[in-house]
Amino acid sequence: MKITQLNLREVKIPLRFQFSQSNNAGALHSHSAILEVHTAEGIIGYGESCPRTYVTGEDIAAVQKGLQLVSPEIKGASIHSIEEVEDRLMQWEKKGIGPSVRCALELAFLDAWSKTQEKPLADILGSKPPEVISYSLILPLLRPASLEQLLPKIRHFSPPSVKLKVDAKLEETVNKIHLIRSFFGQELPIRVDVNGGWALQQAEKIIPRLIEQGITSFEQPLPAGQREGLAVLSQRFGKDVRIMADESLLSLEQAKRLIENGCVNHFNLKASKLGGIFSSLEVYQLAHEHDIPCQLGAHFGEASLLTTAGILLSGMAGAMTAYEGAMGTFLLEKDIIVPSITMGLDGRLDTQAGLPKIGLGLIDMAALEQYTQGPAINPNQLLSSLKSNIKR
């Protein structure tokens, strides 16, 4: 498989409802980097990542810059095996290429390889996902009155569990938990995601109150860099509840430090923030060695390319404590994959029927063109232009 060209697209798809969390005031559109890898055989592989400045520090410009740096190694290169793809990704990580860049590249290479070999990616990767995955419903950060307005709009859902985005307003959070349970049932498992929105003293006050409400999972309660504070929370509450790393967990090295310092007792794995399927699998394996459970996470607004990647990861790793993603057209106005890989109203997804037969999914070119912001960018051309400007 010989690579001839790369094209980068910035894709924004309108959301069916505004999505807010403590580190992001509110989004009305998805925001993805879609990478095209063209081959001499006439194949186009598509990859996706979700650069988030408030997670990895990356935006679409950072993805563009990263691609400019690696494009001289890619253009004209021949890929002979999946192992070669893994090796290249490892080298790029050592060179400081960001996770969103690596994820988009990895998925585009895998998509193109599957199409070239005419084999399902699950077979190529040795992935054996659960026959049925039950996905959680993710609810954004809203005031109680706004949540009360949203719930009737999703009344047809019967999710197995809910993840609620929260801030430091304790009484509002308690009220929202009551609202959700009154709507979906008193036995509904609810976990909370703080997105680093609490200070240590706030967390020490809020966690016991939410434990009283039956909350047993607290995702990223403190800002990403506060490992000592996370360790304090894990020591105090970790026997009874999950203290989970998300924004604090962006690499294998960070995973090692979190484990060595006893910072958390749970990991949230997202392909985009960790640099793809292979690097996420490394983190899972390390966690498994140290008896740290993992959940499969997702950025809001992911298209079905990343949903497929998450399913494949789950089949290469092992059981997860929860599964997120597959929101598809429940959240997006339209997906760029047809059919959209979207969970059912009960949160369940039949992976045997839902996984694409070849590649990561069939691209809806009309939708892709519709939601691409400006022209697709060729990093090779940009690199030539950059070198020319430097010489001047």
XYZ file of C-alpha atoms in Angstrom:
392
model
C 0.000 0.000 0.000
C 1.791 3.121 -1.257
C 0.742 6.503 0.150
C 0.441 9.257 -2.438
C -1.445 12.071 -0.719
C -2.921 13.336 2.559
C -5.897 15.661 2.885
C -7.094 17.148 6.174
C -10.649 18.334 6.710
C -12.040 20.365 9.586
C -15.568 19.047 10.054
C -18.314 20.669 12.130
C -21.755 19.062 12.342
C -24.687 20.808 14.092
C -25.763 19.122 17.335
C -29.402 18.404 18.138
C -28.925 20.001 21.558
C -26.211 22.145 23.122
C -23.539 20.172 24.940
C -21.843 21.792 27.935
C -19.395 20.635 30.596
C -17.380 22.377 33.294
C -14.328 22.973 31.070
C -16.308 23.891 27.936
C -19.092 26.468 28.179
C -21.233 24.956 25.463
C -21.020 23.555 21.954
C -23.618 23.705 19.212
C -21.480 21.773 16.698
C -19.235 18.745 16.705
C -15.589 19.454 15.876
C -13.539 16.721 14.221
C -10.371 16.400 12.198
C -11.028 14.044 9.283
C -7.917 12.804 7.501
C -7.849 11.263 4.028
C -4.980 8.943 3.093
C -4.813 8.333 -0.666
C -2.956 5.325 -2.060
C -1.451 4.491 -5.437
C -4.041 1.713 -5.718
C -6.832 4.303 -5.789
C -7.962 3.639 -2.216
C -8.863 6.435 0.204
C -8.641 5.704 3.916
C -10.445 7.959 6.371
C -9.417 8.688 9.943
C -10.967 10.843 12.648
C -9.850 12.574 15.807
C -11.407 15.196 18.068
C -8.742 17.772 18.973
C -9.772 19.523 22.186
C -7.636 22.342 23.583
C -9.093 21.708 27.048
C -8.077 18.026 26.933
C -4.846 17.556 24.962
C -4.054 21.200 24.197
C -4.634 20.563 20.487
C -6.845 22.354 18.007
C -7.246 21.901 14.267
C -4.180 24.109 13.654
C -2.082 21.833 15.873
C -3.262 18.806 13.898
C -2.345 20.582 10.671
C 1.109 21.423 12.028
C 1.693 17.855 13.195
C 0.751 16.496 9.790
C 3.135 18.952 8.155
C 5.953 17.520 10.263
C 5.290 13.872 9.400
C 4.099 14.260 5.815
C 7.630 14.023 4.294
C 7.912 10.543 5.853
C 4.498 9.513 4.559
C 4.291 10.736 0.981
C 5.555 7.965 -1.272
C 5.941 5.539 1.640
C 4.842 1.938 1.230
C 3.049 0.180 4.085
C 3.502 -3.589 4.131
C 1.962 -4.578 7.458
C -0.058 -3.394 10.438
C 3.079 -3.786 12.563
C 4.765 -1.193 10.371
C 1.917 1.215 11.108
C 2.376 0.598 14.850
C 6.120 1.236 14.590
C 5.616 4.521 12.759
C 3.078 5.694 15.341
C 5.471 4.896 18.183
C 8.255 6.859 16.511
C 5.968 9.840 15.936
C 4.921 9.830 19.585
C 8.595 9.926 20.614
C 9.044 12.934 18.320
C 6.255 14.763 20.140
C 3.520 14.380 17.537
C 0.236 14.934 19.366
C -2.408 12.267 20.048
C -5.060 13.790 17.775
C -2.637 13.687 14.842
C -1.594 10.105 15.566
C -5.166 8.925 16.042
C -6.326 10.385 12.721
C -3.298 8.895 10.945
C -3.697 5.477 12.549
C -7.382 5.202 11.713
C -6.862 6.423 8.143
C -4.062 3.884 7.624
C -6.191 1.075 9.096
C -9.194 2.055 6.989
C -7.077 2.096 3.821
C -5.373 -1.199 4.737
C -8.694 -2.951 5.325
C -10.003 -1.719 1.972
C -6.785 -2.739 0.206
C -6.816 -6.230 1.758
C -10.613 -6.501 1.412
C -10.787 -7.871 4.954
C -12.743 -6.679 8.010
C -10.662 -4.680 10.450
C -11.852 -6.884 13.303
C -10.203 -9.856 11.581
C -7.036 -7.923 10.745
C -6.638 -6.665 14.318
C -7.799 -9.839 16.031
C -10.598 -7.869 17.675
C -13.518 -9.791 19.174
C -15.973 -7.220 20.517
C -18.898 -8.229 22.726
C -21.849 -9.277 20.578
C -23.885 -6.528 22.222
C -22.523 -3.358 23.830
C -24.697 -1.375 26.242
C -23.833 2.313 26.040
C -24.463 4.903 28.727
C -26.495 8.020 28.051
C -24.347 11.129 28.554
C -26.145 14.233 29.836
C -24.508 17.677 29.513
C -23.987 20.256 32.226
C -27.301 22.086 32.527
C -29.195 24.032 35.140
C -32.007 21.955 36.709
C -34.683 23.889 34.796
C -32.922 23.232 31.479
C -32.471 19.556 32.325
C -36.168 19.373 33.135
C -36.868 20.673 29.618
C -34.413 18.243 27.985
C -35.623 15.042 29.652
C -39.042 14.910 27.915
C -37.244 15.215 24.566
C -35.370 11.980 25.308
C -38.290 10.236 26.993
C -38.067 7.296 24.570
C -34.637 6.329 25.926
C -34.266 3.578 28.494
C -30.498 3.704 29.124
C -28.678 1.106 31.232
C -26.845 3.948 32.999
C -26.312 7.701 32.824
C -23.211 9.856 33.052
C -24.005 13.356 34.261
C -21.684 16.300 33.666
C -21.486 18.357 36.859
C -19.904 21.454 38.383
C -19.373 22.570 41.981
C -23.007 23.578 42.600
C -23.809 20.749 45.000
C -27.498 21.371 45.654
C -28.197 21.761 41.938
C -26.387 18.487 41.276
C -28.453 16.692 43.921
C -31.637 18.126 42.403
C -30.590 16.940 38.945
C -29.890 13.432 40.221
C -33.407 13.344 41.679
C -34.832 14.613 38.375
C -33.032 11.955 36.339
C -34.080 9.126 38.637
C -37.678 10.317 38.773
C -37.675 10.230 34.982
C -35.758 7.004 34.260
C -36.281 5.071 37.489
C -34.902 5.149 41.023
C -32.525 2.235 40.419
C -30.772 3.866 37.450
C -26.966 3.853 37.935
C -25.604 7.393 37.641
C -21.960 8.435 37.592
C -20.659 11.992 37.474
C -18.001 13.646 35.328
C -16.470 16.792 36.797
C -14.016 17.513 33.947
C -11.544 18.901 36.475
C -14.034 21.436 37.810
C -13.523 21.006 41.571
C -10.828 22.151 43.955
C -9.641 19.586 46.497
C -11.607 21.110 49.392
C -14.754 21.189 47.252
C -14.276 17.558 46.268
C -13.842 16.500 49.888
C -17.156 18.176 50.701
C -19.143 17.139 47.622
C -18.152 13.485 47.239
C -19.677 12.297 50.552
C -22.950 14.063 49.746
C -23.127 12.443 46.324
C -22.242 9.045 47.773
C -25.401 9.484 49.859
C -27.247 9.856 46.536
C -25.902 6.525 45.316
C -23.130 7.955 43.111
C -20.173 5.586 43.008
C -18.026 6.980 40.175
C -16.316 10.382 40.069
C -14.521 11.165 36.818
C -11.683 13.702 36.826
C -12.774 15.479 40.015
C -9.696 17.762 40.024
C -7.761 19.587 37.278
C -5.463 17.373 35.231
C -2.180 18.380 36.855
C -3.266 17.878 40.459
C -2.024 14.328 40.935
C -1.337 14.796 44.646
C -4.910 15.922 45.217
C -6.249 12.963 43.255
C -4.164 10.672 45.451
C -5.716 12.263 48.548
C -9.208 11.591 47.195
C -8.320 8.031 46.219
C -6.892 7.316 49.655
C -9.934 8.766 51.404
C -12.751 7.514 49.168
C -11.199 4.906 46.868
C -12.362 1.894 48.869
C -15.986 2.856 48.263
C -16.063 4.689 44.931
C -14.222 5.093 41.642
C -11.883 8.051 41.323
C -11.326 8.100 37.574
C -8.673 9.753 35.417
C -9.662 11.293 32.105
C -7.924 14.593 31.314
C -5.039 13.422 33.542
C -4.549 10.380 31.312
C -3.178 11.278 27.878
C -0.329 8.795 27.446
C 1.234 5.581 28.681
C 3.773 7.600 30.678
C 1.015 9.508 32.439
C -0.724 6.210 33.170
C 2.467 4.922 34.802
C 2.760 8.026 36.991
C -0.888 7.823 38.041
C -0.399 4.196 39.069
C 2.945 4.747 40.818
C 1.506 7.566 42.925
C -1.823 5.892 43.702
C -3.686 8.817 42.168
C -6.770 7.019 40.856
C -8.400 3.605 40.810
C -10.068 3.848 37.396
C -9.097 4.891 33.851
C -11.168 6.424 31.062
C -9.847 5.344 27.642
C -10.550 7.445 24.541
C -8.827 6.665 21.261
C -8.571 10.303 20.205
C -6.927 11.646 23.377
C -4.543 8.664 23.649
C -3.360 8.607 20.031
C -5.418 5.767 18.592
C -6.365 2.151 19.170
C -2.876 0.724 19.677
C -1.756 3.275 22.268
C -5.096 2.972 24.083
C -4.602 -0.783 24.197
C -1.164 -0.294 25.787
C -2.733 1.798 28.540
C -5.459 -0.813 29.046
C -2.884 -3.590 29.364
C -0.870 -1.600 31.904
C -4.031 -0.879 33.892
C -5.004 -4.548 33.781
C -1.593 -5.548 35.161
C -2.237 -3.282 38.150
C -5.896 -4.262 38.684
C -7.205 -0.885 37.559
C -10.531 -1.182 35.697
C -11.202 0.913 32.605
C -14.221 2.371 30.901
C -14.472 3.073 27.174
C -14.892 6.814 26.795
C -15.783 9.116 23.922
C -15.635 12.818 23.127
C -19.006 14.431 22.520
C -19.792 14.785 18.833
C -17.691 11.875 17.590
C -18.709 10.603 14.163
C -18.984 6.877 13.519
C -15.341 6.486 12.458
C -14.320 6.897 16.105
C -17.290 4.832 17.271
C -16.005 1.920 15.197
C -12.506 2.471 16.599
C -13.897 2.246 20.127
C -15.718 -0.996 19.359
C -12.544 -2.493 17.878
C -10.556 -1.390 20.934
C -13.070 -3.044 23.245
C -12.645 -6.283 21.316
C -8.846 -6.159 21.594
C -8.782 -5.242 25.277
C -11.379 -6.856 27.474
C -14.382 -6.056 29.606
C -14.955 -2.394 30.401
C -16.936 -1.104 33.369
C -18.935 1.215 31.094
C -19.155 2.104 27.414
C -19.586 5.604 26.014
C -20.098 6.760 22.452
C -22.350 5.574 19.611
C -24.536 8.667 20.069
C -24.528 9.048 16.285
C -27.585 10.843 14.968
C -29.153 11.104 18.422
C -26.685 13.970 18.930
C -25.460 14.805 15.412
C -27.733 16.414 12.837
C -26.211 13.941 10.389
C -23.346 11.466 10.441
C -20.616 11.323 7.795
C -20.878 7.512 7.847
C -23.783 5.561 6.333
C -25.353 3.884 8.062
C -24.554 5.788 11.234
C -23.343 3.480 13.993
C -25.858 4.554 16.615
C -27.019 2.754 19.735
C -30.665 1.850 20.173
C -33.065 3.643 22.487
C -32.146 1.103 25.152
C -28.445 1.927 24.723
C -27.704 -1.418 23.109
C -25.724 -1.908 19.903
C -25.472 -5.218 18.074
C -21.823 -5.155 17.037
C -22.221 -8.069 14.633
C -24.743 -6.071 12.623
C -23.317 -2.634 13.387
C -19.632 -3.063 12.574
C -18.696 -2.206 8.968
C -17.731 -5.202 6.842
C -14.714 -3.370 5.427
C -12.836 -0.430 6.915
C -14.224 1.944 9.513
C -17.427 2.720 7.642
C -18.816 3.940 4.329
C -18.310 7.681 3.913
C -21.308 9.808 2.941
C -19.391 12.124 0.613
C -22.250 14.609 0.322
C -22.397 14.970 4.112
C -18.610 15.153 4.392
C -18.469 17.948 1.826
C -21.425 19.731 3.441
C -19.834 19.900 6.881
C -16.206 20.476 5.838
C -15.117 23.980 6.818
C -13.384 25.482 3.799
C -11.326 23.409 1.355
C -9.595 20.182 2.335
C -5.955 20.878 3.252
C -3.051 19.017 1.674
C -0.265 19.023 4.303
C 2.366 18.264 1.637
C 1.508 21.447 -0.239
C 1.421 23.416 2.991
C 4.840 22.062 3.936
C 6.289 23.143 0.588
C 4.765 26.586 1.078
C 6.146 26.765 4.620
C 9.673 25.846 3.454
C 9.433 28.422 0.671
C 8.438 31.141 3.124
C 11.282 30.197 5.473
C 13.826 30.454 2.623
C 12.579 33.938 1.818
